[in-house]
Coordinates of C-alpha atoms in Angstrom, one line a residue:
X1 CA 132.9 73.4 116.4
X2 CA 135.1 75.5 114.4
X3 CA 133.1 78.1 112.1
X4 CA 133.9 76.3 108.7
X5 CA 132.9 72.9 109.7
X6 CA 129.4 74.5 111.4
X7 CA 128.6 76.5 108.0
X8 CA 129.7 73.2 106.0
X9 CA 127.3 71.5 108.2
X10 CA 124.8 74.0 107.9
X11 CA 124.8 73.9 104.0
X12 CA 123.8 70.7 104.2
X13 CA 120.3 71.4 105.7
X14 CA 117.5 71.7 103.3
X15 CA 116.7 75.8 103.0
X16 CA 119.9 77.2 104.7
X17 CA 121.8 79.3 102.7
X18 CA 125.1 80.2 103.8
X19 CA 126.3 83.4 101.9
X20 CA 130.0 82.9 102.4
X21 CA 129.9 79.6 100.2
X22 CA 129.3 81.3 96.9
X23 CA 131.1 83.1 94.4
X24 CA 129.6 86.3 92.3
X25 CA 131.0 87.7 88.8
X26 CA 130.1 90.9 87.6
X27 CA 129.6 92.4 84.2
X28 CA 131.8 95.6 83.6
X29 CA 127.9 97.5 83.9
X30 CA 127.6 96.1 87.1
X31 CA 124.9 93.4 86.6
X32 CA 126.0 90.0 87.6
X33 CA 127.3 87.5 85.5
X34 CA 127.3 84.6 87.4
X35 CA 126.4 82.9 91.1
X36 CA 128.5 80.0 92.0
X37 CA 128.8 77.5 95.0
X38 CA 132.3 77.4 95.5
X39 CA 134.4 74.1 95.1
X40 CA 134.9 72.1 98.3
X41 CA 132.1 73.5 100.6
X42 CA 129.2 71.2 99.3
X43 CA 127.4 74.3 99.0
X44 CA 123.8 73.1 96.5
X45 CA 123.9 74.9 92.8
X46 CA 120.6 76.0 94.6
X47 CA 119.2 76.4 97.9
X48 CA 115.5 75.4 97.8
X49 CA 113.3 76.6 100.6
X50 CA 112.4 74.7 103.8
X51 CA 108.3 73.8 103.2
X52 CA 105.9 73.6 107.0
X53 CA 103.5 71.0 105.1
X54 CA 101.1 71.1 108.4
X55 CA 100.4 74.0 110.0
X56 CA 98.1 72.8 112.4
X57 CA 100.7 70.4 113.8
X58 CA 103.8 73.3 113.9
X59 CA 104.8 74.7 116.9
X60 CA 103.5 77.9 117.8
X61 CA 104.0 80.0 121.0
X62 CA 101.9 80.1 124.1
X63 CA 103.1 82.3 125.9
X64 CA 104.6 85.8 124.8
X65 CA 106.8 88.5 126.3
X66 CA 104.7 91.3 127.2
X67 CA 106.1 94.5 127.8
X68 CA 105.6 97.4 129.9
X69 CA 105.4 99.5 127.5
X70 CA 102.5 100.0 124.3
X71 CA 103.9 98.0 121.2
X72 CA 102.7 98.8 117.8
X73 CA 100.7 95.6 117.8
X74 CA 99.4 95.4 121.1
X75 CA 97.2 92.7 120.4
X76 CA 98.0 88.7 120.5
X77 CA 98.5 88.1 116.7
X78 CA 97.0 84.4 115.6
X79 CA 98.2 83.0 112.5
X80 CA 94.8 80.9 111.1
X81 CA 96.6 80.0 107.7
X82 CA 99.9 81.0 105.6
X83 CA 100.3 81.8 101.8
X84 CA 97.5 83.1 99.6
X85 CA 96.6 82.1 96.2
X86 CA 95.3 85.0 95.0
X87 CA 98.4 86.2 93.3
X88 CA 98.5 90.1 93.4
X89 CA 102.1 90.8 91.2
X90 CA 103.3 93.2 93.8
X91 CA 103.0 91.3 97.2
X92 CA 106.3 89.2 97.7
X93 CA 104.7 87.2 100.7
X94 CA 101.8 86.3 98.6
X95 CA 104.3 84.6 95.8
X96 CA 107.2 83.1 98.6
X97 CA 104.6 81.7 101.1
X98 CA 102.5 79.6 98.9
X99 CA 101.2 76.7 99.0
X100 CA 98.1 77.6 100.9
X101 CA 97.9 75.9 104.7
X102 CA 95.4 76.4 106.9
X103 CA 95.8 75.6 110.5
X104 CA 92.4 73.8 112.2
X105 CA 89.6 75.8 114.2
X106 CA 90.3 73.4 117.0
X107 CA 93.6 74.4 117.1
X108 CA 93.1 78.4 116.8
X109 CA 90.6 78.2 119.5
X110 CA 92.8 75.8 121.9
X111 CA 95.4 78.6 121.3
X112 CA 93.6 81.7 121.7
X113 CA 92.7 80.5 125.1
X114 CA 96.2 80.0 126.3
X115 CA 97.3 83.2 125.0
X116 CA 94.9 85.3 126.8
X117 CA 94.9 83.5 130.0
X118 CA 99.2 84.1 129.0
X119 CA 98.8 87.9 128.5
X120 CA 95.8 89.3 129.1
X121 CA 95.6 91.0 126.3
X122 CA 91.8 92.2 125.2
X123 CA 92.3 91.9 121.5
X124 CA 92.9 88.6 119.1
X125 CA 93.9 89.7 115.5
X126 CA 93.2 87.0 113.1
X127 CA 96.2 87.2 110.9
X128 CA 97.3 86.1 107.5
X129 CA 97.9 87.6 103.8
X130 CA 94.3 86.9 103.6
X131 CA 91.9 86.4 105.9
X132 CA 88.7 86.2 104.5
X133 CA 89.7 83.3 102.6
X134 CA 90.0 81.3 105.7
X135 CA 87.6 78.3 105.0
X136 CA 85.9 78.4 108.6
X137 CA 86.2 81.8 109.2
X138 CA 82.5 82.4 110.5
X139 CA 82.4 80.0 112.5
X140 CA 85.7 80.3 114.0
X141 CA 84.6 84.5 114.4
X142 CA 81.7 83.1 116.5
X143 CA 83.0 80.8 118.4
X144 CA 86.1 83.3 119.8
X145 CA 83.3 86.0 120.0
X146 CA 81.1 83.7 121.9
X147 CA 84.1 82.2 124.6
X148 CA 85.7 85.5 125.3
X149 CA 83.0 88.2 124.8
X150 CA 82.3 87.9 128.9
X151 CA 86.3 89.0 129.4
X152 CA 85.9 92.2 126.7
X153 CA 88.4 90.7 124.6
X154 CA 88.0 91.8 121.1
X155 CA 88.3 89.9 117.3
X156 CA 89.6 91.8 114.8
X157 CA 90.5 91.0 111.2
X158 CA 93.3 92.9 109.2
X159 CA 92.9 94.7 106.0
X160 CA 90.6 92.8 103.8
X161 CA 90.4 92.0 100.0
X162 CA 86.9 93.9 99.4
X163 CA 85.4 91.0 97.4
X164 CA 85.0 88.7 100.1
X165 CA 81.6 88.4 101.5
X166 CA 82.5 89.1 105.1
X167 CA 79.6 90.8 106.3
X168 CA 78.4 87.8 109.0
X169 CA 82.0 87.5 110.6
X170 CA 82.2 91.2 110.6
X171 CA 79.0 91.4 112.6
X172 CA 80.5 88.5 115.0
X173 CA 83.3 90.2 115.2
X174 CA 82.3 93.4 116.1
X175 CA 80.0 92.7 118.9
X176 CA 82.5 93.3 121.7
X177 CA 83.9 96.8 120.4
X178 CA 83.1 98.4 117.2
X179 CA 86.8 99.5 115.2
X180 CA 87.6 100.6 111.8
X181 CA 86.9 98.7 108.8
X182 CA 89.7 98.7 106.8
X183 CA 89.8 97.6 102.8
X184 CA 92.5 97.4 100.3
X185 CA 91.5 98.3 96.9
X186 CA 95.3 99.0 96.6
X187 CA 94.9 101.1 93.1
X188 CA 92.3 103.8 91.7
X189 CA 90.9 102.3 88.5
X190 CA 90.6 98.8 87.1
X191 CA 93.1 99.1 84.8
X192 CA 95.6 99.7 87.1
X193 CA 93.9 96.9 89.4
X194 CA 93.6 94.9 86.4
X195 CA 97.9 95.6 86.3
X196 CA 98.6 94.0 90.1
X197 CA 95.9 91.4 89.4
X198 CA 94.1 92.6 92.2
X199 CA 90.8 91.3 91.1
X200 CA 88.3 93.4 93.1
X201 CA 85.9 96.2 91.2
X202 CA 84.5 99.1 92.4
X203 CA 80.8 96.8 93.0
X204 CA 82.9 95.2 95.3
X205 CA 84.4 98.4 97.0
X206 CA 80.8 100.2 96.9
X207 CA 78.9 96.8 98.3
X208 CA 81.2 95.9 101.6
X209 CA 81.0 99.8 102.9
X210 CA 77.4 99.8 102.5
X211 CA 76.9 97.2 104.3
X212 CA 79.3 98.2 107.0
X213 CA 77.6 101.5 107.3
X214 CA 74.3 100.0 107.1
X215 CA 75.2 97.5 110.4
X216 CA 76.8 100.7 112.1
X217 CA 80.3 101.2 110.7
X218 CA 81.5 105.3 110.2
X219 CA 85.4 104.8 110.3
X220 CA 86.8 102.9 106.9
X221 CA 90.3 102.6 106.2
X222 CA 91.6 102.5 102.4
X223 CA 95.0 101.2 101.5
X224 CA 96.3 102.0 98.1
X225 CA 99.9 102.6 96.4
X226 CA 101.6 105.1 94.6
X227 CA 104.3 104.6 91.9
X228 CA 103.1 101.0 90.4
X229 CA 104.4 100.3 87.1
X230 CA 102.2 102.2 84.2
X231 CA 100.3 104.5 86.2
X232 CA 99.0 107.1 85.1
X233 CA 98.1 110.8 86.6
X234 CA 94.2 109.7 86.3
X235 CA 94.8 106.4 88.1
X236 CA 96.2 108.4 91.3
X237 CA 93.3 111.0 91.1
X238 CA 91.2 107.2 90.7
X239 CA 92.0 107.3 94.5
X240 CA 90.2 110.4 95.5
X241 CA 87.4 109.4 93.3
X242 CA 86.5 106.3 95.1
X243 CA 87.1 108.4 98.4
X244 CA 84.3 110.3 97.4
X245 CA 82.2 107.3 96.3
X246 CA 82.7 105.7 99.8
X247 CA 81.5 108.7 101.5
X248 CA 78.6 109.2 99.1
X249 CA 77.8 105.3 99.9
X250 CA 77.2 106.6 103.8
X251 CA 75.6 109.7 103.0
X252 CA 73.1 107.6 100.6
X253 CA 71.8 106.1 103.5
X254 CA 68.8 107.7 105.7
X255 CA 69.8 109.7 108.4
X256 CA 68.6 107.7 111.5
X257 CA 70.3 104.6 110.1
X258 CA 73.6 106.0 110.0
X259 CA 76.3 105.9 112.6
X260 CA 77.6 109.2 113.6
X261 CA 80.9 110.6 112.9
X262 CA 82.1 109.4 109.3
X263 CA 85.5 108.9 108.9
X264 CA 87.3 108.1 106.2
X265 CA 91.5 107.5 106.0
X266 CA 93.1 107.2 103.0
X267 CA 96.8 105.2 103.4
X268 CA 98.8 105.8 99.9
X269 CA 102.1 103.8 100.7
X270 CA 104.9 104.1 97.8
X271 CA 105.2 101.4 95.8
X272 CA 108.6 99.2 96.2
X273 CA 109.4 96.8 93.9
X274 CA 110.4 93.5 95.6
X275 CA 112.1 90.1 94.4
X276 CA 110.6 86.9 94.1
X277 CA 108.0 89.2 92.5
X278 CA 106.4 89.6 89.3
X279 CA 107.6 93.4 89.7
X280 CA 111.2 92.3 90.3
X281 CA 111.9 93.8 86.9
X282 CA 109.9 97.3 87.9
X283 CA 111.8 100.5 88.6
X284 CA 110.9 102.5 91.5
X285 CA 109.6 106.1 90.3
X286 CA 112.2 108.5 91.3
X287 CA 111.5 110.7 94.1
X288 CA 110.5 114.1 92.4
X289 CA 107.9 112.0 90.8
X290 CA 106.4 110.3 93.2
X291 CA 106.1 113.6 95.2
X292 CA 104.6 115.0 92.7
X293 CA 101.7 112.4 92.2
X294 CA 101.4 112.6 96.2
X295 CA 100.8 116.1 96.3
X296 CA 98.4 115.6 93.4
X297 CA 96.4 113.1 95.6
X298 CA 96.5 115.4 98.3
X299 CA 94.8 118.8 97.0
X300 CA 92.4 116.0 95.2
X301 CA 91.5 114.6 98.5
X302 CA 91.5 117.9 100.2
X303 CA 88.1 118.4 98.3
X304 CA 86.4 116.0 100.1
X305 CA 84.9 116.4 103.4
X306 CA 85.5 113.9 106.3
X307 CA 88.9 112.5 104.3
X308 CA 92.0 111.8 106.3
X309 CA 95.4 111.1 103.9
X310 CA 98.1 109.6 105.4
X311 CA 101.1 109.1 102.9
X312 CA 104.6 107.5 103.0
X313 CA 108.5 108.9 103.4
X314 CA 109.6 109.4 99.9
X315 CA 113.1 109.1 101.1
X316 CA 112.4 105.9 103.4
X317 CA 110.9 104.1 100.4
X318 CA 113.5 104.9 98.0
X319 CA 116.1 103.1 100.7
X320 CA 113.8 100.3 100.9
X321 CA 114.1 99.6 97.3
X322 CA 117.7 99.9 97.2
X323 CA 117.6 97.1 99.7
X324 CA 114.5 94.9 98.3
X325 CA 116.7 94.4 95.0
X326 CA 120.3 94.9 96.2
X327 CA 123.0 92.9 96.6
X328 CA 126.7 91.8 98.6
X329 CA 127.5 95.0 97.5
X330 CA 125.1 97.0 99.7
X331 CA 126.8 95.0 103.0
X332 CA 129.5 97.7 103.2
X333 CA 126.8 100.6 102.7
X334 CA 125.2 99.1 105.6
X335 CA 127.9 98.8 107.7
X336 CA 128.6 102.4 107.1
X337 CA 125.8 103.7 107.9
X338 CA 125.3 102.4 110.8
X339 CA 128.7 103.5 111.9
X340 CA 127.6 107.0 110.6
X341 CA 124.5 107.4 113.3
X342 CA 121.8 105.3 110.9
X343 CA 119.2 103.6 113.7
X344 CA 116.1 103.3 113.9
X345 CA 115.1 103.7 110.7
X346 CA 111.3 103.1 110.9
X347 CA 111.5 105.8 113.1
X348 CA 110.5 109.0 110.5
X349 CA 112.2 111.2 113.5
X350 CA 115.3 108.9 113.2
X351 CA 115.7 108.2 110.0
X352 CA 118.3 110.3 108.5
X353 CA 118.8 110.1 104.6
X354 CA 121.6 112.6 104.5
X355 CA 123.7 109.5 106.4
X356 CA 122.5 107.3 103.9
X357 CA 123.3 109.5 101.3
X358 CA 126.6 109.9 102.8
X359 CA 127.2 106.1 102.7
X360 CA 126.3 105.1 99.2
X361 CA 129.1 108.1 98.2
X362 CA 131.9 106.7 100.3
X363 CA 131.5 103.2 99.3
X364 CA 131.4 104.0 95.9
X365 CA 127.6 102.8 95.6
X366 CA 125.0 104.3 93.3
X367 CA 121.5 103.2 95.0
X368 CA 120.1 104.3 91.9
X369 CA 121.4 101.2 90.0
X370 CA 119.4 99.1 92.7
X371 CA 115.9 100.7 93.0
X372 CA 115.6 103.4 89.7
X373 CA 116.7 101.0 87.2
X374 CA 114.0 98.6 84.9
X375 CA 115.6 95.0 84.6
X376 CA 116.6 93.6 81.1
X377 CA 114.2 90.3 81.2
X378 CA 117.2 88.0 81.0
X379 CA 119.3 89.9 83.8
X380 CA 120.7 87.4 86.7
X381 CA 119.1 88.5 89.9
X382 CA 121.3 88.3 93.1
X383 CA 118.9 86.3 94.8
X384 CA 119.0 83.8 91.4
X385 CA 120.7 80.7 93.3
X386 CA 117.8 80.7 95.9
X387 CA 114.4 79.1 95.1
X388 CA 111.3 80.6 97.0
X389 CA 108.8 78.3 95.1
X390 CA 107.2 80.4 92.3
X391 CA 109.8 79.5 89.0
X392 CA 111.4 82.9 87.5
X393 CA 109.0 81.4 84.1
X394 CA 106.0 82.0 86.0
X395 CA 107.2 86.0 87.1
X396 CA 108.7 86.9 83.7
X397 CA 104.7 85.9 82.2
X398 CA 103.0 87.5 84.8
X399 CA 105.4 90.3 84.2
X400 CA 104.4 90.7 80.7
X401 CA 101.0 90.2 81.4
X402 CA 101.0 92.8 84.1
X403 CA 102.6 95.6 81.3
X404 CA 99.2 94.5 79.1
X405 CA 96.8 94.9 82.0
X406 CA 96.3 91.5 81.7
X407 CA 94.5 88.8 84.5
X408 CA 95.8 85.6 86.0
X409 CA 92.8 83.8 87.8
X410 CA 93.1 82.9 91.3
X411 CA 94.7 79.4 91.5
X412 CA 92.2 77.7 93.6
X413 CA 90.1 77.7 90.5
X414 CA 92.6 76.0 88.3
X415 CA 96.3 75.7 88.3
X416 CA 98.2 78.6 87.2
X417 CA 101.8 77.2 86.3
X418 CA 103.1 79.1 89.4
X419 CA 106.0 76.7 90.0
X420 CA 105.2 75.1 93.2
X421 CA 104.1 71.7 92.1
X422 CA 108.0 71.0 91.8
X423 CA 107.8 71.0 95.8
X424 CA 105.3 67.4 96.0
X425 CA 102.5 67.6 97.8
X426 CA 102.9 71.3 98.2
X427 CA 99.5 71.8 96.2
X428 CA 96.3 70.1 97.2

């Protein structure tokens, strides 16, 4: 087929977007006036996502590529459910991947078999944006422990919300080969929890690391950020405080009963504002700043024994919110730098910033405008003719009600307004 007719074709299929088909007018400041489909392509006013209703009937692969080499996950990854209700204001997959959808037990556990007789891989990571919340997730824990614990192949969870009570799966899945426990209080204080809507306390911190250390844990991971909107100096030194209330939590317990070797990593990523997000209308701290509060952290956390800190590229992060928020504009910018030498990005020894640098000045582009720049709340969006699910209402209150420190429940204890009732059936 010739291109036109296959992209004409293509716009016609629910959640394809086809960029070419649209028109964008700018104010003279910069900010878009207007997205339009253009006349004659058939092009929808706006492009609603495509919705996987069942996930327990969806295709999913059974056998993967396995390479010679060690990959960063080297582990099969197994998808038990998608989207997450629990509506934390800076995490873009947690707003775009709702409804919640779990996929069944028998299912996970007719899947993990294929995949390690497929790879023989020694490690099954139960994956989504929340696993704790999975409805069977003790018994699906034991069941995998109890098929493949003969072959040494391993269940692991990711990073967990620290109010789940987890501590029987943890024990299940722990019985092959002891790892990390890794949290994500994601802030210092409540207030600033109380700001992302995170929803956990410091009880909740405090209780799920006792009882790790208490069934033989001494290696905790803590993911937090840096840079969320309204923090404060004493929010980031928050961080090193509940470092030091972790570690008193293991030293509190008698001596025999503890498991040698306490470790404790603390993971402060910078915070990048993302669309599709509450935050959408943030502004990325400029770099100077956010350096600042890092090194802060870091002569805070120095103070306390058996703390590793581990900390994000100022620069990387600062391209990544150019790019979370840009628009057609930033195609030539990317062209550009790739022509300059930019690959590998993710790479800290490849990533070169001067290139980058070099690129936003030749096409003309001030990345600043994308990532340093708090949105007006009535400000078209260049992603405004695309519907992920949540309504732009629903953000703009959430917004608000972030800047006030205010709560949204979780929306499996009553309907929040969030938008994706206009999608039927999406919400059971």
């Amino acid at each position: 087929l010739p291109r036109e007719e296959y992209l004409r074709m293509a716009a016609r299929i629910p959640g394809v977007y086809v960029p070419s088909f649209y028109d964008v007018s700018y104010h003279a400041d910069g900010t878009i006036a207007a997205i339009e489909p253009k006349e004659g392509t058939g092009a929808p006013q706006t492009v609603y996502k495509a919705l996987v209703s069942d996930l327990t009937c969806a295709e999913y692969p059974e056998k993967l590529i396995v390479p010679y080499g060690e990959g960063v996950h080297d582990r099969i990854m197994l998808e038990i459910f998608r989207g997450c209700t629990r509506g934390c204001r800076f995490c873009q997959a947690g707003m775009i991947y709702r409804p919640v959808r779990e996929r069944s037990m028998e299912r996970l556990l007719e899947l993990a078999e294929k995949l390690v007789c497929a790879t023989g891989y020694d490690e099954i990571s139960l994956m989504s944006l929340s696993s704790g919340d999975y409805s069977c997730l003790p018994e699906l824990a034991r069941e995998m422990v109890r098929r493949f614990a003969a072959r040494r192949v391993k269940i692991s969870l990711p990073s967990q919300r620290i109010d789940n009570v987890l501590t029987d799966t943890l024990k299940e899945t722990q019985k092959v080969r002891k790892t990390a426990l890794t949290l994500a209080p994601e802030a210092g204080t409540q207030r600033m929890r109380d700001v992302i809507n995170k929803g956990v306390t410091e009880e909740d911190l405090i209780r799920s690391v006792t009882d790790a250390f208490e069934q033989g844990w001494s290696a905790v991971k803590l993911y937090f950020m840096i840079g969320l909107p309204t923090e404060t100096d004493e929010d980031v030194l928050g961080i090193a405080r509940l470092a030091g209330l972790v570690r008193s939590c293991y030293l509190s317990l008698p001596k025999e009963k503890r498991a040698p070797g306490l470790r404790i990593t603390v993971s402060a990523s910078v915070f990048v504002p993302k669309n599709f997000t509450p935050f959408q209308w943030a502004a990325q701290l400029r770099g100077g700043e956010v350096a600042r509060r890092q090194q802060l952290l870091k002569h805070e956390l120095a103070r306390i024994k058996g703390v590793d800190f581990k900390y994000h590229a100022v620069d990387l992060s600062y391209i990544e919110a150019v790019f979370a928020r840009g628009d057609r504009r930033l195609a030539d910018v990317l062209e550009r730098a790739w022509r300059l030498g930019c690959r590998f990005d993710g790479w800290s020894d490849q990533f070169r910033y001067d290139l980058w640098r070099q690129a936003f000045e030749e096409c003309g582009v001030d990345p600043d405008f994308y990532a340093c720049r708090e949105r007006p709340d009535d400000e078209v969006f260049p992603w405004e003719h695309l519907d992920a699910g949540v309504s732009r209402e629903f953000l703009l209150r959430e917004w608000k009600k972030a800047q006030s420190a205010e709560r949204t429940q979780d929306c499996r204890k009553g309907c929040v307004g969030c938008g994706m009732r206009r999608y039927e059936g999406a919400c059971r």
